[in-house]
XYZ file of C-alpha atoms in Angstrom:
698
model
C 70.595 39.590 82.172
C 68.558 40.843 79.398
C 71.537 42.811 78.084
C 73.811 39.911 78.146
C 71.226 37.619 76.247
C 70.804 40.446 73.779
C 74.577 40.575 73.108
C 74.848 36.857 72.837
C 72.119 36.922 70.441
C 73.706 39.593 68.348
C 76.910 37.704 68.192
C 75.415 34.439 67.219
C 73.533 36.211 64.433
C 76.571 37.959 63.284
C 78.595 34.739 62.974
C 75.568 33.028 61.343
C 75.187 35.962 58.889
C 78.969 35.776 58.112
C 78.920 32.122 57.297
C 75.796 32.532 55.085
C 77.419 35.276 53.299
C 80.528 33.636 52.787
C 78.927 30.248 51.453
C 76.593 32.581 49.004
C 79.776 34.342 47.579
C 81.818 31.310 47.501
C 79.685 28.466 46.296
C 82.525 25.962 46.307
C 82.151 25.820 50.053
C 78.492 25.165 49.997
C 79.103 21.454 50.955
C 80.631 22.449 54.245
C 78.397 21.716 57.263
C 76.669 24.559 58.945
C 76.884 25.441 62.672
C 73.703 24.112 63.624
C 70.491 22.687 61.959
C 68.722 26.013 62.429
C 71.553 27.852 60.668
C 71.269 25.166 57.990
C 67.548 25.622 57.357
C 67.999 29.295 57.242
C 70.923 29.101 54.899
C 68.928 26.910 52.443
C 66.003 29.150 52.630
C 68.053 32.218 51.896
C 70.001 30.462 49.257
C 66.909 29.471 47.444
C 65.386 32.691 47.456
C 68.703 34.324 46.294
C 68.837 31.841 43.547
C 65.421 32.237 42.369
C 65.882 36.082 42.286
C 68.831 35.537 40.011
C 67.522 32.779 38.021
C 68.291 33.047 34.389
C 66.835 29.803 32.996
C 63.181 28.595 32.726
C 62.275 26.283 35.662
C 59.088 25.206 37.165
C 59.341 23.408 40.563
C 58.062 22.512 43.804
C 59.658 23.728 46.999
C 58.503 24.836 50.471
C 54.934 23.339 49.567
C 54.605 25.844 46.936
C 54.935 25.803 43.098
C 57.783 28.020 41.881
C 57.899 29.537 38.293
C 61.195 31.005 37.331
C 62.148 31.688 40.874
C 58.759 33.101 42.046
C 55.996 31.629 43.863
C 53.137 30.456 41.712
C 49.397 29.846 42.225
C 48.240 27.468 39.607
C 44.863 28.412 38.448
C 43.975 25.941 35.682
C 41.063 24.194 33.727
C 40.640 21.155 31.763
C 40.068 21.633 28.053
C 40.374 18.630 25.919
C 41.803 19.350 22.331
C 39.821 16.190 20.943
C 36.556 17.444 21.922
C 36.918 20.755 20.194
C 37.392 21.278 16.500
C 40.844 22.624 15.626
C 39.497 25.899 14.302
C 38.192 26.599 17.661
C 41.066 25.830 19.676
C 42.135 29.434 19.908
C 38.770 30.788 20.616
C 38.182 28.523 23.606
C 41.509 28.905 24.798
C 41.048 32.763 24.836
C 37.675 32.288 26.755
C 39.643 30.249 29.484
C 42.181 33.069 29.793
C 39.105 35.516 30.234
C 37.988 33.230 32.962
C 41.290 33.752 34.650
C 43.165 30.699 33.933
C 46.910 30.438 33.606
C 47.202 26.768 33.015
C 45.387 24.296 30.666
C 45.252 20.740 31.578
C 44.394 18.062 28.984
C 44.269 14.320 28.586
C 45.874 12.495 25.478
C 43.650 9.662 24.227
C 45.786 6.954 22.996
C 42.801 5.341 20.836
C 42.428 8.713 19.051
C 46.109 8.794 18.154
C 46.482 5.076 17.231
C 43.281 3.895 15.933
C 44.887 0.797 14.489
C 48.275 -0.771 15.733
C 51.214 1.170 14.278
C 48.866 3.660 12.436
C 49.661 6.923 14.085
C 47.481 9.993 13.725
C 48.709 13.433 14.747
C 46.685 15.614 12.172
C 43.348 17.399 12.396
C 41.669 16.970 15.673
C 44.512 14.814 16.792
C 47.116 17.490 16.167
C 48.257 17.641 19.685
C 51.576 19.553 18.950
C 49.707 22.366 17.400
C 47.302 22.697 20.348
C 50.406 22.750 22.698
C 52.032 25.278 20.747
C 49.021 27.381 20.731
C 48.762 27.256 24.376
C 52.241 28.503 24.484
C 51.474 31.477 22.155
C 48.645 32.393 24.319
C 50.864 32.396 27.329
C 48.975 29.417 28.963
C 51.010 26.691 30.812
C 50.053 22.955 30.340
C 49.413 20.044 32.617
C 49.638 17.043 30.323
C 47.757 13.974 31.295
C 49.563 11.332 29.192
C 47.797 8.221 30.486
C 47.951 5.600 29.259
C 44.701 5.455 30.910
C 42.818 8.716 31.076
C 39.179 7.798 31.936
C 37.717 11.223 30.755
C 34.204 9.724 29.898
C 36.015 8.766 26.759
C 35.581 5.245 24.821
C 37.539 2.590 27.000
C 39.200 5.265 29.097
C 41.273 6.293 26.222
C 42.761 2.785 25.495
C 42.664 1.629 21.882
C 40.003 -1.044 21.456
C 42.292 -3.259 19.359
C 44.058 -4.040 22.854
C 40.858 -6.177 23.492
C 41.580 -8.218 20.400
C 44.838 -9.599 21.547
C 44.876 -13.080 22.947
C 45.405 -14.088 25.625
C 43.766 -11.220 27.163
C 45.889 -8.212 27.982
C 45.295 -7.099 31.654
C 45.008 -3.324 31.243
C 46.279 -1.111 33.916
C 48.727 -3.649 35.350
C 52.113 -5.042 35.430
C 51.194 -7.674 32.700
C 54.221 -7.727 30.472
C 52.150 -7.934 27.250
C 50.414 -4.635 28.483
C 53.602 -3.107 29.371
C 55.067 -3.763 25.961
C 52.218 -1.872 24.288
C 52.396 1.094 26.752
C 56.303 1.226 25.850
C 55.545 1.252 22.201
C 52.984 4.005 22.571
C 54.996 6.294 25.020
C 58.076 5.604 22.828
C 56.262 7.589 20.171
C 54.280 10.057 22.292
C 56.800 11.213 25.029
C 59.599 12.220 22.462
C 57.149 14.167 20.605
C 56.095 16.323 23.543
C 59.520 16.522 25.243
C 60.638 19.470 23.212
C 57.714 21.291 24.668
C 58.573 20.688 28.181
C 58.824 23.964 30.176
C 62.617 23.436 30.897
C 63.149 23.278 27.051
C 61.213 26.391 26.236
C 57.768 24.963 25.955
C 54.476 25.361 28.061
C 54.322 21.777 29.672
C 55.093 22.306 33.508
C 53.744 18.702 34.686
C 52.984 15.340 33.191
C 50.412 13.041 34.774
C 50.992 9.225 34.865
C 47.839 7.080 34.810
C 44.690 8.490 36.336
C 43.064 8.001 39.659
C 44.579 4.447 39.856
C 44.018 4.511 43.715
C 40.199 3.900 42.786
C 41.159 0.959 40.753
C 44.037 -0.922 42.059
C 47.285 -0.915 44.064
C 49.847 -2.260 41.435
C 52.883 -0.236 42.613
C 55.072 -2.015 40.400
C 52.961 -0.693 37.490
C 52.984 2.762 38.574
C 56.761 2.553 39.132
C 57.142 1.264 35.653
C 55.296 4.315 34.258
C 57.348 6.628 36.377
C 60.622 5.289 35.088
C 59.624 5.116 31.389
C 58.448 8.810 31.738
C 61.657 9.651 33.204
C 63.623 8.030 30.406
C 61.763 10.021 27.727
C 61.330 13.367 29.559
C 64.337 13.725 31.787
C 64.677 14.096 35.695
C 63.437 17.850 35.834
C 59.859 17.670 34.700
C 57.357 17.297 37.499
C 55.487 14.046 37.184
C 52.230 13.796 39.115
C 49.409 11.365 39.979
C 45.687 12.423 40.706
C 43.631 10.432 43.406
C 40.481 10.965 45.412
C 41.135 12.637 48.685
C 40.826 9.611 50.881
C 43.586 7.743 52.618
C 42.810 4.497 50.737
C 42.812 6.079 47.380
C 46.064 7.860 48.254
C 47.642 4.805 49.692
C 46.984 2.701 46.610
C 47.417 5.341 43.859
C 50.653 7.330 44.991
C 54.316 6.725 44.514
C 56.057 7.799 47.716
C 59.198 9.867 47.616
C 60.306 12.801 45.562
C 59.972 11.304 42.132
C 56.100 11.813 41.539
C 54.013 14.618 43.234
C 50.551 13.555 44.419
C 47.628 15.659 43.614
C 44.123 15.326 44.896
C 40.491 15.734 43.725
C 37.462 15.658 45.829
C 33.557 16.492 45.740
C 33.133 20.199 45.308
C 31.660 21.574 48.499
C 33.917 19.320 50.575
C 36.142 21.067 53.219
C 39.445 21.211 51.206
C 41.954 21.912 53.857
C 41.712 18.710 55.674
C 42.139 16.877 52.478
C 45.193 18.877 51.484
C 46.654 18.115 55.009
C 46.147 14.461 54.298
C 47.806 14.868 50.795
C 50.983 16.184 52.581
C 51.420 12.545 54.169
C 52.037 11.225 50.359
C 54.563 13.724 49.384
C 57.994 14.470 50.695
C 58.351 17.230 53.216
C 58.117 20.596 51.602
C 56.892 18.811 48.210
C 53.177 19.283 48.846
C 51.554 22.458 47.520
C 47.803 22.294 47.855
C 46.458 21.262 44.584
C 43.004 20.196 43.651
C 43.671 18.716 40.004
C 39.929 18.061 39.377
C 37.668 20.745 40.866
C 34.319 19.890 39.539
C 32.502 22.758 37.828
C 29.714 20.357 36.986
C 29.041 16.775 36.195
C 28.692 14.232 33.385
C 25.271 13.028 32.340
C 24.196 9.695 30.837
C 21.386 9.051 28.482
C 18.250 8.618 30.391
C 18.935 11.187 33.133
C 18.174 14.680 33.868
C 21.047 17.122 32.742
C 23.424 17.367 35.582
C 23.566 21.160 36.878
C 25.387 22.560 39.764
C 24.721 26.052 41.264
C 27.183 28.805 40.085
C 27.315 30.434 43.580
C 27.874 27.260 45.461
C 30.547 26.359 42.889
C 32.181 29.677 43.261
C 32.087 29.655 46.984
C 33.882 26.172 47.160
C 36.491 27.644 44.756
C 37.130 30.466 47.106
C 37.923 28.379 50.004
C 40.997 27.174 47.960
C 42.076 30.071 46.362
C 41.833 32.562 49.467
C 44.400 30.435 51.334
C 46.695 30.422 48.414
C 45.850 26.753 47.262
C 46.028 25.727 43.532
C 43.125 24.405 41.521
C 42.069 22.857 38.098
C 38.572 23.306 37.025
C 37.180 20.035 35.659
C 35.877 21.086 33.173
C 36.669 24.725 32.186
C 35.102 23.843 28.655
C 33.708 20.447 28.206
C 33.050 20.404 24.349
C 31.589 17.565 22.456
C 32.005 13.716 22.142
C 32.005 13.699 18.345
C 31.847 10.315 16.350
C 31.761 7.342 18.620
C 34.198 8.250 21.324
C 31.809 8.632 24.266
C 32.342 6.545 27.136
C 30.130 4.779 29.649
C 29.836 3.796 33.224
C 28.467 0.718 35.142
C 26.699 0.414 38.481
C 26.318 -2.694 40.447
C 27.375 -5.005 37.520
C 28.389 -4.763 34.081
C 24.772 -5.019 32.840
C 23.975 -1.730 34.723
C 25.150 0.048 31.718
C 24.932 3.956 31.346
C 26.470 5.299 28.204
C 27.316 9.114 28.111
C 25.806 11.819 25.976
C 27.279 13.082 22.824
C 27.342 16.409 24.420
C 30.155 16.868 27.019
C 28.921 20.135 28.019
C 29.352 19.342 31.785
C 27.682 22.397 32.902
C 31.034 23.915 32.562
C 31.458 27.678 32.735
C 32.425 27.692 29.129
C 29.455 26.108 27.424
C 29.698 23.181 24.760
C 29.341 26.084 22.140
C 31.793 28.243 23.760
C 29.257 30.608 25.414
C 30.508 32.467 28.517
C 27.437 34.838 29.100
C 26.290 32.792 31.775
C 26.028 32.994 35.628
C 28.722 30.304 36.406
C 31.440 31.915 34.187
C 30.590 35.270 35.900
C 30.806 33.770 39.429
C 34.093 31.858 38.862
C 35.654 34.672 37.249
C 34.817 37.064 40.111
C 36.739 34.776 42.479
C 39.651 34.090 40.256
C 40.031 37.991 39.807
C 39.837 38.821 43.557
C 42.783 36.227 44.355
C 44.680 36.200 41.101
C 48.070 38.111 40.594
C 47.396 39.522 37.049
C 44.577 41.551 35.679
C 42.140 39.534 33.418
C 41.514 39.890 29.744
C 38.057 41.342 28.818
C 35.321 38.878 28.347
C 34.586 38.029 24.721
C 31.081 38.005 23.353
C 29.234 34.581 22.734
C 29.870 33.414 19.128
C 26.876 33.720 16.949
C 24.668 30.925 16.492
C 22.111 30.701 13.755
C 19.066 28.581 13.053
C 18.699 27.655 9.307
C 15.174 26.662 9.542
C 13.383 23.456 8.747
C 14.431 21.204 6.010
C 12.981 18.053 4.393
C 14.589 14.790 4.372
C 14.197 12.007 2.107
C 14.533 8.137 2.766
C 17.425 7.277 0.715
C 18.211 3.591 1.677
C 17.063 0.891 3.863
C 20.012 -0.920 5.677
C 19.226 -4.490 4.352
C 19.081 -3.054 0.634
C 22.812 -2.077 0.973
C 23.998 -5.536 1.941
C 24.395 -6.658 -1.648
C 27.018 -3.989 -2.296
C 29.436 -5.220 0.467
C 32.501 -7.080 -0.623
C 32.162 -10.818 0.345
C 35.648 -10.411 1.680
C 34.267 -8.409 4.438
C 31.818 -11.027 5.489
C 33.210 -13.306 8.274
C 31.714 -16.759 8.961
C 31.977 -18.726 12.207
C 30.211 -21.308 14.077
C 29.556 -18.997 16.820
C 28.979 -15.143 17.087
C 32.241 -13.272 17.223
C 33.032 -10.036 19.215
C 33.293 -6.831 17.228
C 37.014 -6.388 18.286
C 38.003 -9.886 17.051
C 36.755 -8.763 13.636
C 39.056 -5.740 13.964
C 36.024 -3.319 13.965
C 36.214 -1.053 16.828
C 33.015 1.216 16.395
C 29.646 1.525 14.920
C 27.389 -1.599 14.288
C 27.786 -5.462 13.549
C 24.992 -7.450 11.741
C 24.857 -11.092 12.884
C 23.014 -13.395 10.311
C 22.007 -17.001 10.844
C 19.070 -19.472 10.340
C 16.813 -21.517 12.449
C 13.963 -23.760 11.731
C 10.393 -22.104 12.528
C 7.828 -23.628 14.791
C 4.237 -23.447 14.450
C 3.710 -21.798 17.795
C 6.821 -19.547 17.272
C 10.079 -19.629 19.121
C 11.987 -18.245 21.994
C 15.333 -16.110 21.349
C 17.659 -15.719 24.305
C 21.063 -13.980 24.141
C 22.657 -13.946 27.805
C 25.214 -11.296 26.911
C 24.846 -8.534 24.273
C 26.928 -5.286 24.451
C 25.209 -2.961 23.877
C 21.941 -2.784 22.119
C 20.493 -5.627 19.588
C 17.601 -5.197 17.108
C 16.231 -8.434 16.036
C 14.731 -9.073 12.695
C 13.424 -12.337 10.715
C 12.858 -12.926 6.982
C 12.262 -15.875 4.671
C 15.069 -14.679 2.445
C 18.514 -15.292 3.514
C 19.638 -12.062 2.027
C 16.552 -9.953 3.441
C 16.724 -7.379 0.630
C 13.822 -7.954 -1.848
C 11.958 -9.866 0.802
C 9.845 -8.860 3.680
C 11.770 -8.255 6.732
C 9.866 -8.419 10.106
C 11.158 -6.537 13.200
C 10.616 -8.725 16.358
C 12.105 -6.869 19.266
C 15.059 -5.207 20.871
C 17.492 -6.904 23.378
C 19.429 -4.144 25.477
C 22.325 -4.746 27.825
C 20.732 -3.245 30.613
C 17.236 -5.059 30.734
C 18.001 -8.237 28.792
C 15.110 -10.537 28.415
C 14.142 -13.419 25.941
C 11.978 -12.242 23.105
C 9.357 -14.134 20.840
C 10.071 -15.022 17.424
C 6.804 -15.668 15.505
C 6.352 -18.216 13.003
C 7.175 -16.491 9.605
C 5.723 -19.402 7.682
C 8.957 -19.722 5.575
C 9.192 -22.672 3.072
C 12.443 -23.375 4.450
C 14.544 -22.059 7.371
C 13.822 -18.599 8.754
C 16.600 -16.088 8.550
C 17.556 -14.220 11.612
C 19.187 -10.908 11.541
C 20.621 -9.357 14.696
C 21.996 -5.630 14.332
C 24.254 -4.827 17.371
C 25.184 -1.201 18.258
C 28.174 -0.446 20.274
C 27.111 2.444 22.265
C 30.460 3.230 23.903
C 32.832 1.188 26.015
C 32.985 1.483 29.809
C 35.779 4.095 30.663
C 35.760 3.661 34.537
C 35.566 0.876 37.316
C 35.977 -2.828 37.387
C 34.019 -3.617 34.191
C 36.105 -1.633 31.783
C 37.341 -4.683 29.905
C 34.256 -4.137 27.597
C 34.137 -6.015 24.181
C 31.220 -5.237 21.747
C 28.704 -7.337 19.942
C 27.182 -10.651 20.829
C 29.524 -12.050 23.569
C 27.850 -15.497 24.274
C 26.010 -18.174 22.590
C 22.632 -17.454 21.076
C 19.803 -19.655 22.147
C 16.598 -20.545 20.198
C 14.264 -22.569 22.059
C 17.016 -23.545 24.634
C 19.346 -24.867 21.847
C 22.559 -23.058 20.602
C 22.171 -21.659 17.301
C 25.320 -22.399 15.220
C 26.600 -21.059 11.847
C 27.024 -17.307 11.715
C 27.856 -14.571 9.106
C 29.021 -11.310 10.541
C 28.891 -7.992 8.637
C 30.728 -5.075 9.807
C 29.173 -1.647 9.669
C 31.503 0.644 11.217
C 30.903 4.150 9.407
C 33.403 6.930 9.711
C 34.715 7.974 13.091
C 36.629 11.175 13.984
C 40.069 10.032 12.630
C 39.276 7.130 10.240
C 37.096 6.591 7.235
C 36.596 2.672 6.998
C 36.065 0.497 4.086
C 32.309 0.408 4.448
C 31.188 3.753 3.747
C 27.485 3.806 2.879
C 26.920 6.982 4.790
C 28.797 8.843 1.905
C 27.210 6.547 -0.705
C 23.725 7.123 0.114
C 23.819 10.736 0.067
C 25.009 10.693 -3.449
C 23.996 7.282 -5.016
C 20.627 7.086 -3.660
C 18.833 10.387 -4.697
C 15.336 8.850 -3.627
C 14.456 5.392 -2.412
C 11.689 3.684 -4.294
C 8.689 2.763 -1.999
C 9.779 0.117 0.438
C 7.471 -1.956 2.322
C 7.599 -0.917 5.956
C 8.514 -3.442 8.472
C 5.901 -5.073 10.513
C 5.985 -4.301 14.296
C 4.485 -5.976 17.059
C 3.190 -2.945 18.818
C 0.858 -0.143 17.808
C 3.693 1.800 16.265
C 5.144 1.182 12.899
C 8.747 0.461 12.529
C 10.453 1.825 9.560
C 13.556 -0.074 10.618
C 17.228 0.855 10.189
C 17.212 3.400 7.407
C 19.267 6.346 5.822
C 17.484 9.804 5.352
C 19.295 12.447 3.602
C 18.503 16.262 3.544
C 20.083 19.358 2.036
C 20.219 22.890 3.220
C 21.933 25.867 1.704
C 23.735 28.820 3.178
C 23.880 31.826 0.853
C 27.233 33.433 0.086
C 26.076 36.741 1.469
C 25.131 34.905 4.889
C 27.537 34.168 7.780
C 28.295 30.495 8.375
C 27.513 30.123 12.041
C 27.336 27.626 14.656
C 23.740 25.823 14.736
C 22.045 22.943 16.283
C 19.973 20.291 14.689
C 16.984 19.542 16.711
C 16.021 15.565 16.411
C 12.621 15.936 18.327
C 10.321 13.340 16.685
C 13.082 10.938 15.763
C 13.910 8.184 17.851
C 17.699 6.705 17.831
C 20.591 7.019 15.561
C 23.554 8.914 14.396
C 23.873 12.036 12.303
C 26.441 13.058 9.757
C 26.893 16.810 8.338
C 29.004 17.043 5.332
C 30.367 13.604 5.882
C 31.372 14.577 9.583
C 30.028 12.293 12.249
C 28.569 14.668 14.754
C 27.536 11.956 17.155
C 24.461 9.845 18.483
C 21.075 11.061 19.083
C 18.284 9.409 21.308
C 15.693 11.958 22.101
C 13.099 9.329 23.330
C 15.796 8.629 26.108
C 16.756 12.131 26.422
C 17.818 14.412 27.890
C 19.790 15.668 24.722
C 17.407 16.704 21.890
C 19.757 18.687 19.673
C 23.252 17.979 18.343
C 25.798 20.881 18.237
C 27.053 21.674 14.707
C 30.094 24.087 14.848
C 30.466 26.450 12.088
C 33.691 24.860 10.539
C 31.731 21.824 9.605
C 29.354 23.912 7.430
C 30.033 25.589 4.236
C 28.718 28.223 1.808
C 26.267 26.502 -0.549
C 24.794 23.153 -0.197
C 25.217 21.226 2.888
C 24.178 17.619 3.497
C 22.736 16.058 6.361
C 22.629 12.243 6.548
C 20.898 10.404 9.399
C 21.065 6.824 10.108
C 17.836 6.159 11.985
C 17.569 2.814 13.717
C 13.857 2.702 14.348
C 11.484 5.412 13.069
C 11.839 8.961 11.755
C 10.089 12.080 12.421
C 6.547 11.408 10.885
C 6.905 14.563 8.629
C 10.783 13.812 7.796
C 11.699 17.120 9.027
C 14.884 18.279 10.754
C 14.983 21.761 12.287
C 18.138 23.647 12.475
C 17.971 25.914 15.484
C 20.135 28.415 17.446
C 19.932 26.993 20.999
C 20.582 23.679 22.772
C 17.817 21.581 24.252
C 18.218 19.172 27.064
C 14.529 18.655 27.692
C 13.836 15.357 26.032
C 13.078 11.844 27.339
C 12.081 10.628 30.722
C 14.558 13.074 32.464
C 14.910 10.725 35.556
C 17.098 12.354 38.592
C 20.616 12.979 37.858
C 23.040 10.451 39.405
C 25.195 13.495 40.658
C 24.299 14.972 43.926
C 26.355 17.769 45.532
């Protein structure tokens, strides 16, 4: 019996092998049915492997629950590194450090608002030179996963949407099938996707996958919207590129955020330290059979930090151990972040808690406790621990680890008060002053970033008055004066209204001969980038009440300053460093506390780098200052707020600096360092402020 079964088995395999060989050598017969389902599966398996071994075209694909690159199995070990958070001069430096970490793939978002700051005005130069970044990745043999949005989250202002979308009436419903919104997306992707199409892997470029939307399952369940994005992407990018979605590793998130079928691959993310393999098993339910390689497309190496919190930190060994659980079983992973970088300018995002008033803006630093630090340092425990794991399971030998870049402290330098904000108001073109019965949101004035000054008048009362503004986004400083222009007259600071702790404030009787002028300076501190309250206009968004009555008749003055990709008409930052060498003595604002408030003012300092000295990265310490923004050589390096913390120092990359004289301009909202001194130091400092517990717990 045994011999008989053996002969029968031999005969079956002989016939089976003959059929397979016949089909392999004569592809024209490949469509003929096989003898059984088992032989059909075996035939396909062998044919795939034979085809991959002989492949003569570039191809990146998914089959047999694996990634395949040019016919060979591929374990994707990637990391997020955002070109818009790193100066272009440092792109190659940071990418080489990512390679030394062991990464073979770079994942990056594309922020729509950076590339189209105004409708129809496209920017693809400088820090927005996406194509150069992608080409550089290819030069360094790094593949790319491109997160095209249109929504990206990313702790970036409005989740990457241009703020001018908030100026459209009636309101555009973001992240939905709203036809008005889809028309905008169609216009943007109609520009973006043809630009990147030549760089797809099948066309000879580095892009192996393109993400549509981002974590949509945590927001909504509009399948028609996701399907629209998929079809639009296919129209521009073709059928071969892998499209993917990323959603949290829960059934609910995947049910809402994925597109069933072969058209879009569903990747997952989850908390570092979670058991990954049950989540990868769940992931398979949302991909077609054989189309679900295990991929954590956001493996969190650290976490974000808001102002007023303790700097988020995660243990290096804990992170590396969690990574090993994925790589040891041939799973694929993308580190979020490999290198965080910096939220230069006004592009930081914000989060909300229980309601939209529970507002939490992000730091200027996006260090993220990533293995490659904000300044590019790699001599740290987390980089070493992750590299050891990658080296253990990776398929290629790793490059040597580069040294940390040099950082220099250029010492202390004196600043001079060069202008009081209210003294500059006379120089503003009257065409830039908007008048209306009621306060107007910043976006409706087509100002997207910076500050907005609201001016009105009210009749003073002997016992003073009460000011109440139900809705301010995000922080309003209130001043009164007997002069309608404020400059030349005494300006009295009376209090600050904050979105997260909004209370009525007292307006003292200024004893003006006529009406009292009211000045409200509102700061946009970054739009919400995640959650249900993302539709986040800025400025005064309600009526203003004085003694319970609505105050009518307003003038609004835009003070946007320069951002990363735009120099606006109002450019006092540049003016004050050149036209106001020294401010004549100005009477300090009275303040209703023991401190004396200088008020919103500009301070300018100069420091020199000798031609024999190396221009190197540095940090400017703002300890002793209170809140504001800083510009180095007219580049907006971001916000500072050391009294809130935890960030004390602002990172200044060397490409911003130059041999000879360098100019620092600070717009301080409240009071400067008592000695008007700023220190240039060689280390970051995240130990300022109250340092409350971090919101992120692993």
